[in-house]
Tab-separated table of C-alpha atoms and ligand atoms in Angstrom:
chain	number	residue	atom	x	y	z
A	1	MET	CA	0.033	8.444	36.816
A	2	ALA	CA	-3.016	6.666	35.294
A	3	SER	CA	-5.275	4.989	37.835
A	4	SER	CA	-5.443	1.205	37.732
A	5	ASN	CA	-9.031	1.511	36.486
A	6	GLY	CA	-7.974	3.835	33.589
A	7	PRO	CA	-8.297	2.615	29.988
A	8	ARG	CA	-6.907	-0.882	29.543
A	9	ILE	CA	-4.104	-0.987	26.992
A	10	GLY	CA	-2.979	-3.900	24.799
A	11	PHE	CA	0.455	-3.713	23.144
A	12	LEU	CA	1.539	-6.016	20.299
A	13	GLY	CA	5.145	-6.048	19.057
A	14	LEU	CA	8.019	-5.700	21.519
A	15	GLY	CA	10.986	-5.081	19.197
A	16	THR	CA	13.621	-2.324	19.354
A	17	MET	CA	10.917	0.349	19.553
A	18	GLY	CA	7.904	-1.494	20.987
A	19	ALA	CA	9.637	-2.750	24.145
A	20	PRO	CA	10.644	0.679	25.543
A	21	MET	CA	7.352	2.236	24.372
A	22	ALA	CA	5.274	-0.404	26.170
A	23	ALA	CA	7.434	-0.005	29.291
A	24	HIS	CA	6.494	3.708	29.461
A	25	ILE	CA	2.792	2.772	29.377
A	26	ALA	CA	3.229	0.283	32.217
A	27	ARG	CA	5.308	2.696	34.304
A	28	ALA	CA	2.635	5.393	33.870
A	29	GLY	CA	0.195	3.051	35.616
A	30	PHE	CA	-2.085	1.968	32.754
A	31	PRO	CA	-3.331	-1.628	33.045
A	32	LEU	CA	-1.284	-3.229	30.234
A	33	THR	CA	-1.379	-6.606	28.469
A	34	VAL	CA	1.399	-7.368	25.973
A	35	TRP	CA	2.066	-9.978	23.279
A	36	ASN	CA	5.054	-10.652	21.038
A	37	ARG	CA	5.519	-13.321	18.356
A	38	THR	CA	8.813	-14.351	19.994
A	39	ALA	CA	7.564	-14.991	23.520
A	40	ALA	CA	10.902	-14.421	25.309
A	41	LYS	CA	10.669	-10.646	24.662
A	42	VAL	CA	7.609	-10.408	26.950
A	43	GLU	CA	9.635	-11.160	30.105
A	44	PRO	CA	11.109	-7.633	30.761
A	45	LEU	CA	7.611	-6.112	30.442
A	46	LEU	CA	6.244	-8.444	33.138
A	47	ARG	CA	8.862	-6.990	35.493
A	48	VAL	CA	7.388	-3.464	35.061
A	49	GLY	CA	3.845	-4.643	35.780
A	50	ALA	CA	2.420	-5.780	32.410
A	51	LYS	CA	0.421	-8.982	31.944
A	52	SER	CA	1.121	-11.469	29.161
A	53	GLY	CA	-1.591	-12.126	26.536
A	54	LYS	CA	-2.009	-15.433	24.692
A	55	SER	CA	-2.626	-13.992	21.210
A	56	PRO	CA	-3.454	-10.674	19.504
A	57	ALA	CA	-7.166	-11.601	19.703
A	58	HIS	CA	-6.880	-12.326	23.429
A	59	VAL	CA	-5.039	-9.030	24.086
A	60	ALA	CA	-7.629	-7.088	22.042
A	61	ALA	CA	-10.551	-8.681	23.893
A	62	GLU	CA	-9.212	-7.248	27.167
A	63	ALA	CA	-8.317	-3.751	25.932
A	64	ASP	CA	-9.906	-0.358	25.355
A	65	VAL	CA	-6.910	0.757	23.272
A	66	VAL	CA	-4.862	-1.783	21.261
A	67	ILE	CA	-1.447	-0.645	19.993
A	68	THR	CA	0.533	-2.414	17.248
A	69	MET	CA	4.262	-1.804	16.630
A	70	VAL	CA	5.506	-4.407	14.151
A	71	SER	CA	7.637	-4.274	11.005
A	72	GLN	CA	5.870	-3.813	7.694
A	73	PRO	CA	2.398	-3.797	6.093
A	74	THR	CA	2.161	-7.593	5.692
A	75	ASP	CA	3.157	-8.041	9.355
A	76	VAL	CA	0.598	-5.625	10.776
A	77	GLU	CA	-2.031	-7.232	8.540
A	78	ALA	CA	-1.066	-10.666	9.907
A	79	VAL	CA	-1.374	-9.423	13.506
A	80	VAL	CA	-4.643	-7.557	12.951
A	81	LEU	CA	-6.482	-9.453	10.189
A	82	GLY	CA	-4.873	-12.919	10.423
A	83	PRO	CA	-6.076	-15.934	12.425
A	84	ASP	CA	-6.472	-15.102	16.121
A	85	GLY	CA	-5.756	-11.491	15.183
A	86	VAL	CA	-6.896	-8.196	16.709
A	87	LEU	CA	-10.054	-8.093	14.560
A	88	ASP	CA	-11.251	-11.383	16.083
A	89	GLY	CA	-11.099	-9.971	19.612
A	90	ILE	CA	-11.555	-6.196	19.488
A	91	LYS	CA	-14.560	-4.807	21.360
A	92	SER	CA	-17.112	-2.390	19.963
A	93	GLY	CA	-16.012	1.146	20.905
A	94	ALA	CA	-12.340	0.213	21.348
A	95	VAL	CA	-9.509	1.850	19.341
A	96	LEU	CA	-6.724	0.236	17.311
A	97	VAL	CA	-3.633	2.474	17.137
A	98	ASP	CA	-1.058	1.281	14.608
A	99	MET	CA	2.336	2.862	15.353
A	100	SER	CA	4.320	0.811	12.788
A	101	THR	CA	5.570	2.611	9.671
A	102	VAL	CA	3.288	1.377	6.891
A	103	SER	CA	1.645	2.755	3.755
A	104	PRO	CA	-1.411	5.032	3.952
A	105	ALA	CA	-3.260	2.326	1.956
A	106	THR	CA	-2.558	-0.196	4.724
A	107	SER	CA	-3.770	2.278	7.369
A	108	ARG	CA	-7.010	2.768	5.437
A	109	LYS	CA	-7.465	-1.017	5.074
A	110	LEU	CA	-7.039	-1.502	8.840
A	111	ALA	CA	-9.458	1.356	9.569
A	112	GLY	CA	-12.035	-0.235	7.260
A	113	ALA	CA	-11.704	-3.552	9.059
A	114	MET	CA	-12.217	-1.848	12.429
A	115	THR	CA	-15.508	-0.316	11.311
A	116	THR	CA	-16.921	-3.858	10.857
A	117	LYS	CA	-16.590	-4.200	14.660
A	118	GLN	CA	-17.683	-0.617	15.472
A	119	ALA	CA	-14.111	0.048	16.618
A	120	GLU	CA	-12.053	3.168	15.835
A	121	PHE	CA	-8.634	3.478	14.205
A	122	LEU	CA	-5.666	5.823	14.420
A	123	ASP	CA	-2.420	5.552	12.446
A	124	ALA	CA	0.278	6.934	14.731
A	125	PRO	CA	3.794	6.224	13.415
A	126	VAL	CA	6.707	7.781	15.229
A	127	VAL	CA	9.741	9.912	14.465
A	128	GLY	CA	12.765	9.150	16.655
A	129	SER	CA	14.741	5.974	17.173
A	130	LYS	CA	15.705	3.735	20.103
A	131	GLY	CA	17.006	6.695	22.196
A	132	PRO	CA	13.805	8.803	22.074
A	133	ALA	CA	11.700	5.610	22.499
A	134	THR	CA	13.634	4.875	25.705
A	135	GLU	CA	13.417	8.484	26.896
A	136	GLY	CA	9.699	8.827	26.004
A	137	THR	CA	10.411	11.738	23.653
A	138	LEU	CA	9.149	10.358	20.343
A	139	VAL	CA	7.306	12.606	17.862
A	140	ILE	CA	3.962	10.971	17.089
A	141	LEU	CA	2.230	11.631	13.735
A	142	ALA	CA	-1.456	10.812	13.956
A	143	GLY	CA	-4.055	10.154	11.258
A	144	GLY	CA	-7.721	9.810	12.178
A	145	LEU	CA	-10.561	11.683	13.807
A	146	PRO	CA	-9.582	14.432	16.289
A	147	SER	CA	-11.919	12.763	18.829
A	148	THR	CA	-10.087	9.425	18.417
A	149	LEU	CA	-6.762	11.148	19.011
A	150	GLU	CA	-8.116	12.853	22.147
A	151	ARG	CA	-9.236	9.482	23.534
A	152	CYS	CA	-5.734	8.109	22.951
A	153	ARG	CA	-3.744	11.193	23.934
A	154	PRO	CA	-3.152	10.183	27.611
A	155	VAL	CA	-1.515	6.897	26.617
A	156	LEU	CA	0.330	8.350	23.601
A	157	SER	CA	1.742	11.088	25.864
A	158	THR	CA	3.608	8.475	27.888
A	159	MET	CA	5.671	7.649	24.753
A	160	GLY	CA	6.028	11.004	23.043
A	161	LYS	CA	6.114	14.667	23.943
A	162	THR	CA	5.045	16.012	20.521
A	163	ILE	CA	1.844	14.720	18.936
A	164	ILE	CA	0.881	16.094	15.522
A	165	LEU	CA	-2.527	15.399	13.967
A	166	ALA	CA	-1.647	15.149	10.277
A	167	GLY	CA	-5.216	14.676	8.983
A	168	GLY	CA	-7.628	11.791	8.429
A	169	VAL	CA	-6.766	8.073	8.447
A	170	GLY	CA	-3.551	7.401	6.498
A	171	MET	CA	-2.197	10.947	6.784
A	172	GLY	CA	0.020	10.072	9.771
A	173	SER	CA	1.545	7.293	7.639
A	174	ALA	CA	1.992	9.633	4.645
A	175	LEU	CA	3.701	12.291	6.797
A	176	LYS	CA	5.959	9.649	8.347
A	177	LEU	CA	7.078	8.428	4.898
A	178	ALA	CA	7.837	12.011	3.802
A	179	THR	CA	9.858	12.506	7.001
A	180	ASN	CA	11.854	9.307	6.510
A	181	LEU	CA	12.465	10.340	2.899
A	182	MET	CA	14.436	13.285	4.310
A	183	LEU	CA	16.304	10.988	6.728
A	184	ALA	CA	17.252	8.567	3.929
A	185	HIS	CA	18.538	11.474	1.838
A	186	LEU	CA	20.516	12.806	4.816
A	187	ALA	CA	22.120	9.409	5.459
A	188	ALA	CA	22.932	8.793	1.794
A	189	GLY	CA	24.249	12.329	1.307
A	190	PHE	CA	26.420	12.220	4.422
A	191	ALA	CA	27.794	8.791	3.470
A	192	GLU	CA	28.694	9.908	-0.078
A	193	GLY	CA	30.281	13.109	1.244
A	194	LEU	CA	32.268	11.096	3.773
A	195	LEU	CA	33.509	8.748	1.061
A	196	LEU	CA	34.645	11.739	-0.990
A	197	VAL	CA	36.346	13.345	2.030
A	198	GLN	CA	38.242	10.158	2.812
A	199	ARG	CA	39.289	9.413	-0.763
A	200	ALA	CA	40.429	13.042	-1.155
A	201	GLY	CA	42.743	12.563	1.843
A	202	LEU	CA	40.884	14.898	4.221
A	203	ASP	CA	40.345	14.307	7.965
A	204	PRO	CA	36.641	13.330	8.487
A	205	LYS	CA	36.614	15.483	11.651
A	206	ARG	CA	36.967	18.576	9.450
A	207	TYR	CA	33.853	17.417	7.550
A	208	LEU	CA	31.856	17.225	10.802
A	209	GLU	CA	33.211	20.612	11.885
A	210	VAL	CA	32.086	22.372	8.727
A	211	LEU	CA	28.649	20.709	8.744
A	212	GLU	CA	28.197	21.827	12.350
A	213	ALA	CA	29.059	25.405	11.383
A	214	SER	CA	26.655	25.361	8.411
A	215	THR	CA	23.073	26.611	8.155
A	216	PHE	CA	22.006	22.965	7.595
A	217	ARG	CA	23.591	21.714	10.831
A	218	SER	CA	21.787	18.921	12.663
A	219	PRO	CA	22.281	16.903	15.871
A	220	TRP	CA	22.183	13.896	13.497
A	221	TYR	CA	25.806	14.543	12.410
A	222	GLN	CA	27.103	14.253	15.984
A	223	THR	CA	25.244	10.999	16.662
A	224	LYS	CA	24.755	8.976	13.475
A	225	GLY	CA	27.392	10.856	11.433
A	226	ALA	CA	30.088	10.442	14.092
A	227	GLY	CA	29.094	6.756	14.357
A	228	MET	CA	29.574	6.319	10.591
A	229	ILE	CA	33.060	7.831	10.817
A	230	LYS	CA	33.921	5.239	13.518
A	231	ARG	CA	32.219	2.416	11.522
A	232	GLU	CA	29.790	1.784	14.406
A	233	PHE	CA	26.743	0.159	12.843
A	234	ALA	CA	25.008	-1.185	16.011
A	235	THR	CA	21.321	-1.360	15.122
A	236	HIS	CA	18.993	1.378	16.283
A	237	PHE	CA	16.997	1.458	13.030
A	238	ALA	CA	17.536	-1.635	10.884
A	239	LEU	CA	18.668	-1.111	7.300
A	240	LYS	CA	15.901	-3.505	6.134
A	241	HIS	CA	13.288	-1.223	7.733
A	242	MET	CA	14.631	1.899	6.003
A	243	HIS	CA	14.653	-0.071	2.737
A	244	LYS	CA	11.005	-1.018	3.422
A	245	ASP	CA	10.178	2.671	4.001
A	246	LEU	CA	11.865	3.629	0.706
A	247	ARG	CA	9.757	1.010	-1.098
A	248	LEU	CA	6.614	2.420	0.548
A	249	MET	CA	7.608	5.976	-0.500
A	250	GLY	CA	7.828	4.700	-4.094
A	251	GLU	CA	4.393	3.072	-3.832
A	252	LEU	CA	2.835	6.253	-2.442
A	253	ALA	CA	4.594	8.377	-5.079
A	254	GLY	CA	3.051	6.166	-7.769
A	255	GLU	CA	-0.424	6.534	-6.236
A	256	VAL	CA	-0.245	10.335	-6.010
A	257	ASN	CA	1.712	10.874	-9.248
A	258	ALA	CA	4.865	12.354	-7.672
A	259	ALA	CA	8.224	11.722	-9.409
A	260	LEU	CA	10.994	10.882	-6.897
A	261	PRO	CA	14.103	10.094	-9.003
A	262	VAL	CA	16.659	10.802	-6.246
A	263	THR	CA	14.733	8.699	-3.725
A	264	GLN	CA	14.638	5.870	-6.298
A	265	ALA	CA	18.439	5.964	-6.580
A	266	ILE	CA	18.743	5.847	-2.772
A	267	GLU	CA	16.357	2.888	-2.669
A	268	ALA	CA	18.643	1.042	-5.110
A	269	LEU	CA	21.584	1.668	-2.754
A	270	PHE	CA	19.611	0.241	0.178
A	271	ALA	CA	18.504	-2.754	-1.933
A	272	GLN	CA	22.158	-3.518	-2.750
A	273	SER	CA	23.147	-3.143	0.916
A	274	GLU	CA	20.398	-5.534	1.980
A	275	ALA	CA	21.328	-8.063	-0.725
A	276	ALA	CA	24.950	-7.849	0.465
A	277	GLY	CA	23.924	-9.148	3.910
A	278	ARG	CA	23.494	-5.897	5.874
A	279	ALA	CA	19.708	-6.128	6.433
A	280	ASP	CA	19.930	-6.307	10.231
A	281	LEU	CA	22.711	-3.727	10.658
A	282	ASP	CA	21.858	-0.085	11.249
A	283	TYR	CA	20.788	1.893	8.168
A	284	SER	CA	24.034	3.874	8.466
A	285	ALA	CA	25.796	0.728	7.139
A	286	ILE	CA	25.051	1.971	3.598
A	287	LEU	CA	28.480	3.605	4.006
A	288	ALA	CA	30.054	0.129	3.806
A	289	GLN	CA	28.160	-0.491	0.550
A	290	LEU	CA	29.467	2.750	-0.972
A	291	GLU	CA	33.016	1.933	0.148
A	292	GLN	CA	33.001	-1.417	-1.612
A	293	GLY	CA	31.811	0.342	-4.804
A	294	THR	CA	28.170	-0.310	-5.750
B	301	NAP	P1	12.139	-4.608	15.153
B	301	NAP	O1	13.107	-4.373	16.242
B	301	NAP	O2	12.582	-5.371	13.947
B	301	NAP	O3	10.849	-5.284	15.788
B	301	NAP	C1	9.800	-5.712	14.972
B	301	NAP	C2	8.679	-6.253	15.848
B	301	NAP	O4	7.620	-6.716	14.992
B	301	NAP	C3	9.094	-7.471	16.682
B	301	NAP	O5	8.381	-7.449	17.897
B	301	NAP	C4	8.651	-8.630	15.798
B	301	NAP	O6	8.409	-9.836	16.507
B	301	NAP	C5	7.338	-8.080	15.280
B	301	NAP	N1	6.909	-8.739	14.054
B	301	NAP	C6	7.463	-8.649	12.817
B	301	NAP	N2	6.783	-9.376	11.929
B	301	NAP	C7	5.748	-9.947	12.606
B	301	NAP	C8	4.686	-10.805	12.227
B	301	NAP	N3	4.519	-11.212	10.955
B	301	NAP	N4	3.833	-11.199	13.184
B	301	NAP	C9	3.969	-10.783	14.468
B	301	NAP	N5	4.960	-9.961	14.887
B	301	NAP	C10	5.838	-9.539	13.963
B	301	NAP	O7	11.577	-3.207	14.573
B	301	NAP	P2	11.540	-1.789	15.268
B	301	NAP	O8	12.831	-1.087	15.028
B	301	NAP	O9	11.005	-1.914	16.652
B	301	NAP	O10	10.463	-1.046	14.321
B	301	NAP	C11	9.073	-1.303	14.432
B	301	NAP	C12	8.344	-0.363	13.464
B	301	NAP	O11	8.635	0.998	13.788
B	301	NAP	C13	8.755	-0.533	11.989
B	301	NAP	O12	7.638	-0.297	11.162
B	301	NAP	C14	9.811	0.555	11.802
B	301	NAP	O13	9.929	0.960	10.458
B	301	NAP	C15	9.253	1.646	12.686
B	301	NAP	N6	10.223	2.593	13.256
B	301	NAP	C16	11.418	2.172	13.710
B	301	NAP	C17	12.308	3.095	14.246
B	301	NAP	C18	13.682	2.697	14.743
B	301	NAP	O14	14.535	3.595	14.868
B	301	NAP	N7	13.975	1.449	15.054
B	301	NAP	C19	11.960	4.446	14.331
B	301	NAP	C20	10.702	4.845	13.892
B	301	NAP	C21	9.842	3.911	13.347
B	301	NAP	P3	9.624	-10.869	16.841
B	301	NAP	O15	10.245	-10.355	18.097
B	301	NAP	O16	8.966	-12.171	16.980
B	301	NAP	O17	10.571	-10.814	15.646
């Protein structure tokens, strides 16, 4: 357990992922101040010992390590660079750790802003959804200086058991996008296969059985795949966020001159699903889009 005079942590963004992640930091004994745009979400964190901050700037002014976990690039820029944002309050020598899934370009922009205050920056997006966030078993993909990661390791270790230094600033974000590319392909492939199985008159349980027996088996089939078969689309990872990640993969692909035609087709499927009103359902709800015929 961290002593009460250990590094002071600020945490901004208490959504599906941020709330359980911040709770781990508080339970580990780090002095923690939290802020969320919708103030009601702060309440459960106060019960595990966190303090409430008035604004991102106020939280940053009191912290040695400031963590952001919001939705997309424009949101993290609003919280960090906007009025009363982190940049206004952060102390010289402090670290901003952005754990949201954003583009490498956004990570580099945030890092540049931090240097104007002699503060450090780490991009540290996560692999794993609501379950691993609640269990503290996320995989954390870091981009930045090794020395910055070492300073942050004690607090990051409360949220994740595997921490991978991908490279310099932005590389954690790039590795995260490549990882979610695989997840989007898995979800789209499973959903199309399931549609085919059903329309061919097969029992979906046989489909799961054969995937489990295959060399490409994955625990994903038993959790998300079984949920798709039962049409359970309760949100662990919102469809709008996966769509955002697919857009960011396309942006990065353009920057580094990588052709991703299959990923582009999957992005179109997610765009249609979002336009059809499924933005806030789980990303597995793309099955419903395929069933209605895209
Ligand atoms: P979420 O449940 O939608 O929560 C988003 C959080 O960001 C909320 O606290 C929200 O505040 C805040 N926010 C959004 N826009 C904001 C703005 N302009 N200003 C201030 N606060 C803002 O999302 P999540 O599932 O926790 O995901 C957070 C990040 O982690 C995303 O980048 C996502 O892609 C990534 N991620 C998610 C998962 C997953 O399985 N869910 C897994 C890995 C990575 P309000 O409460 O006021 O709306």
